[in-house]
Short mmCIF file of C-alpha atoms in Angstrom, two decimals:
data_model
loop_
_atom_site.label_atom_id
_atom_site.label_comp_id
_atom_site.label_asym_id
_atom_site.label_seq_id
_atom_site.Cartn_x
_atom_site.Cartn_y
_atom_site.Cartn_z
CA MET A 1 53.28 65.24 -58.43
CA ILE A 2 57.05 65.59 -60.22
CA GLY A 3 55.54 68.29 -62.41
CA MET A 4 53.91 70.53 -59.53
CA VAL A 5 57.30 70.15 -57.38
CA GLY A 6 59.24 71.68 -60.91
CA ALA A 7 56.64 74.19 -61.33
CA ALA A 8 56.97 75.15 -57.69
CA LEU A 9 60.82 75.26 -57.62
CA LEU A 10 60.68 77.38 -60.99
CA GLY A 11 58.55 80.01 -59.08
CA LEU A 12 60.80 79.89 -56.28
CA GLY A 13 63.45 80.48 -58.27
CA GLY A 14 62.22 83.17 -60.35
CA ALA A 15 61.42 84.65 -57.24
CA GLY A 16 64.76 84.66 -55.88
CA LEU A 17 66.28 86.06 -59.26
CA GLY A 18 63.82 88.90 -59.28
CA LEU A 19 64.35 89.79 -55.73
CA GLY A 20 68.33 89.73 -56.06
CA LEU A 21 67.79 91.99 -59.30
CA SER A 22 65.52 94.33 -57.70
CA ALA A 23 67.46 95.01 -54.49
CA GLY A 24 70.60 95.94 -56.60
CA THR A 25 72.63 93.34 -56.03
CA ALA A 26 73.11 91.81 -59.36
CA HIS A 27 76.29 94.30 -59.78
CA GLU A 28 78.28 91.92 -57.05
CA ALA A 29 80.01 88.88 -57.45
CA VAL A 30 78.51 85.62 -56.88
CA LEU A 31 81.47 84.06 -54.96
CA ARG A 32 83.27 85.68 -51.85
CA PRO A 33 86.63 86.38 -52.66
CA GLU A 34 88.09 83.57 -50.55
CA ALA A 35 86.07 81.10 -52.04
CA PHE A 36 86.76 82.18 -55.59
CA ARG A 37 90.50 82.10 -54.69
CA HIS A 38 89.76 78.09 -53.67
CA VAL A 39 88.27 77.45 -56.87
CA VAL A 40 91.13 78.93 -58.77
CA ALA A 41 93.55 77.27 -56.98
CA HIS A 42 91.92 73.75 -57.35
CA GLU A 43 91.50 73.19 -61.06
CA TRP A 44 89.45 69.88 -60.54
CA PHE A 45 86.67 71.56 -58.80
CA TRP A 46 84.34 72.97 -61.59
CA PRO A 47 84.99 69.47 -64.01
CA VAL A 48 83.78 67.61 -60.83
CA VAL A 49 80.85 69.96 -60.14
CA ALA A 50 79.86 69.35 -63.90
CA GLY A 51 80.45 65.74 -63.67
CA ALA A 52 78.33 65.25 -60.33
CA CYS A 53 75.33 67.50 -62.07
CA GLU A 54 75.39 65.36 -65.34
CA THR A 55 75.48 62.15 -63.35
CA ALA A 56 72.30 63.54 -61.28
CA GLY A 57 70.56 64.24 -64.76
CA LEU A 58 71.36 60.96 -66.28
CA LEU A 59 69.88 58.91 -63.00
CA GLY A 60 67.02 61.28 -62.93
CA ALA A 61 66.32 60.38 -66.79
CA VAL A 62 66.66 56.92 -66.29
CA TRP A 63 64.44 56.70 -63.41
CA LEU A 64 61.91 58.89 -65.20
CA ALA A 65 61.94 56.24 -67.99
CA GLY A 66 61.33 53.56 -65.76
CA GLN A 67 58.45 55.00 -64.60
CA CYS A 68 57.04 56.02 -67.63
CA ARG A 69 57.50 52.08 -68.85
CA ASP A 70 56.08 51.29 -65.48
CA VAL A 71 53.03 53.26 -65.92
CA LEU A 72 52.42 51.98 -69.89
CA GLY A 73 52.90 48.83 -68.51
CA ARG A 74 49.75 48.75 -66.55
CA ARG A 75 47.49 50.18 -69.05
CA ARG A 76 48.88 48.31 -72.38
CA ALA A 77 50.31 44.74 -72.64
CA LEU A 78 53.93 45.13 -73.50
CA MET A 79 54.79 41.79 -74.40
CA GLY A 80 55.06 39.41 -77.56
CA GLY A 81 52.47 38.40 -79.88
CA ARG A 82 52.37 34.76 -78.65
CA THR A 83 51.84 35.81 -75.03
CA ARG A 84 49.28 38.15 -76.17
CA ARG A 85 47.22 35.98 -78.47
CA LEU A 86 47.06 33.52 -75.26
CA GLY A 87 45.95 36.27 -73.26
CA ARG A 88 43.42 37.25 -75.25
CA ALA A 89 41.97 33.69 -75.96
CA CYS A 90 42.26 33.23 -72.25
CA GLY A 91 40.44 36.51 -71.65
CA ARG A 92 37.40 35.30 -73.82
CA ASP A 93 37.00 32.22 -71.88
CA LEU A 94 37.34 33.89 -68.39
CA ARG A 95 34.74 36.82 -69.36
CA ARG A 96 32.53 33.88 -70.36
CA GLU A 97 32.70 31.66 -67.39
CA ALA A 98 32.49 35.23 -65.14
CA LEU A 99 29.38 35.69 -66.81
CA GLU A 100 28.01 32.51 -65.62
CA LEU A 101 28.64 33.10 -61.73
CA PRO A 102 25.42 34.43 -60.44
CA GLY A 103 24.97 38.16 -59.80
CA VAL A 104 27.26 38.99 -62.74
CA ALA A 105 25.90 41.34 -65.36
CA ALA A 106 28.92 42.16 -67.40
CA ALA A 107 32.91 41.23 -67.46
CA HIS A 108 35.73 43.29 -69.14
CA VAL A 109 38.80 41.44 -69.05
CA ARG A 110 42.47 42.71 -70.24
CA LEU A 111 45.69 41.32 -70.16
CA THR A 112 48.42 44.08 -69.51
CA GLY A 113 52.36 44.66 -68.21
CA THR A 114 55.40 43.07 -69.53
CA ARG A 115 56.51 39.37 -69.79
CA SER A 116 58.32 39.68 -66.64
CA ARG A 117 55.71 41.35 -64.67
CA PRO A 118 52.27 40.53 -66.33
CA ARG A 119 48.97 41.71 -64.88
CA LEU A 120 45.33 40.76 -65.75
CA ARG A 121 42.71 43.51 -64.95
CA MET A 122 38.97 42.44 -64.56
CA THR A 123 35.98 44.76 -64.21
CA VAL A 124 33.00 43.17 -63.32
CA VAL A 125 29.87 44.87 -63.48
CA CYS A 126 27.24 43.07 -60.83
CA ALA A 127 23.78 43.72 -59.21
CA PRO A 128 23.69 45.73 -56.29
CA ASP A 129 22.44 43.09 -53.79
CA THR A 130 25.59 40.77 -55.31
CA ARG A 131 27.77 39.56 -52.20
CA VAL A 132 31.20 40.84 -53.78
CA ASN A 133 33.44 38.60 -51.02
CA ALA A 134 31.68 35.71 -52.42
CA LEU A 135 31.87 36.67 -55.97
CA ARG A 136 35.36 37.45 -55.54
CA ALA A 137 36.50 34.09 -53.89
CA ALA A 138 34.35 32.16 -56.76
CA LEU A 139 36.45 33.80 -59.54
CA GLU A 140 39.72 33.16 -57.52
CA GLU A 141 38.90 29.62 -57.03
CA GLY A 142 37.53 28.92 -60.50
CA PRO A 143 37.98 30.83 -63.65
CA LEU A 144 41.19 32.99 -62.52
CA GLY A 145 42.60 29.86 -60.90
CA ARG A 146 42.22 27.93 -64.10
CA ARG A 147 43.68 30.81 -66.43
CA ARG A 148 46.80 31.29 -64.22
CA ALA A 149 47.43 27.46 -65.10
CA GLU A 150 46.83 28.02 -68.62
CA LEU A 151 48.94 30.78 -68.80
CA ALA A 152 51.77 29.47 -66.83
CA LEU A 153 51.60 32.15 -64.47
CA PRO A 154 50.88 31.38 -61.02
CA GLY A 155 52.25 34.70 -59.58
CA LEU A 156 49.69 36.59 -62.20
CA VAL A 157 49.03 40.13 -60.51
CA THR A 158 44.94 40.13 -60.77
CA VAL A 159 43.34 43.57 -60.45
CA LEU A 160 39.39 42.80 -60.03
CA THR A 161 37.24 45.98 -60.13
CA PHE A 162 33.28 45.75 -59.08
CA ARG A 163 30.99 47.96 -60.33
CA PHE A 164 27.42 48.00 -59.68
CA THR A 165 24.17 48.48 -61.88
CA ASP A 166 21.45 50.91 -61.11
CA PRO A 167 19.04 49.63 -58.58
CA PRO A 168 15.66 49.15 -60.00
CA PRO A 169 13.43 51.77 -59.20
CA ARG A 170 11.17 51.86 -56.15
CA PRO A 171 7.27 51.52 -56.57
CA ARG A 172 5.98 55.01 -55.64
CA GLY A 173 3.09 55.03 -53.21
#
């Protein structure tokens, strides 16, 4: 989204510059004479404008770095080795227990996020006739609840994704 807005602004700026050059107005001053006199009379004007622009640019860079960290934290584990090893062990147990539930064909578990904001992503592949609400409730009450207690993370955000296997082919005739 940011890239599209930036590209639109770049295009509009280029179009405005092209129109200004084609109209023959490039030889005129950018500031009117009374505005130019104001700027000359107040020596602080351009340093304040430059400081405001630098502050806005710095805040934008900090915001962008935070957004990149959030996106990366949703996909990768940005935490220490001990927590990551414990998360892998709990993930294996969680996967094994999820496979024991009725209707579950496969399960994939991944611990992502940071130490302060961990997140568990779980993809469950199940049969087409599986009742998803009942399966989700069974996961929440059973394996997921125990894993939260094991990891000592009662507020662990869990993202459950359900995928369905292809239904069996219908008999012809």
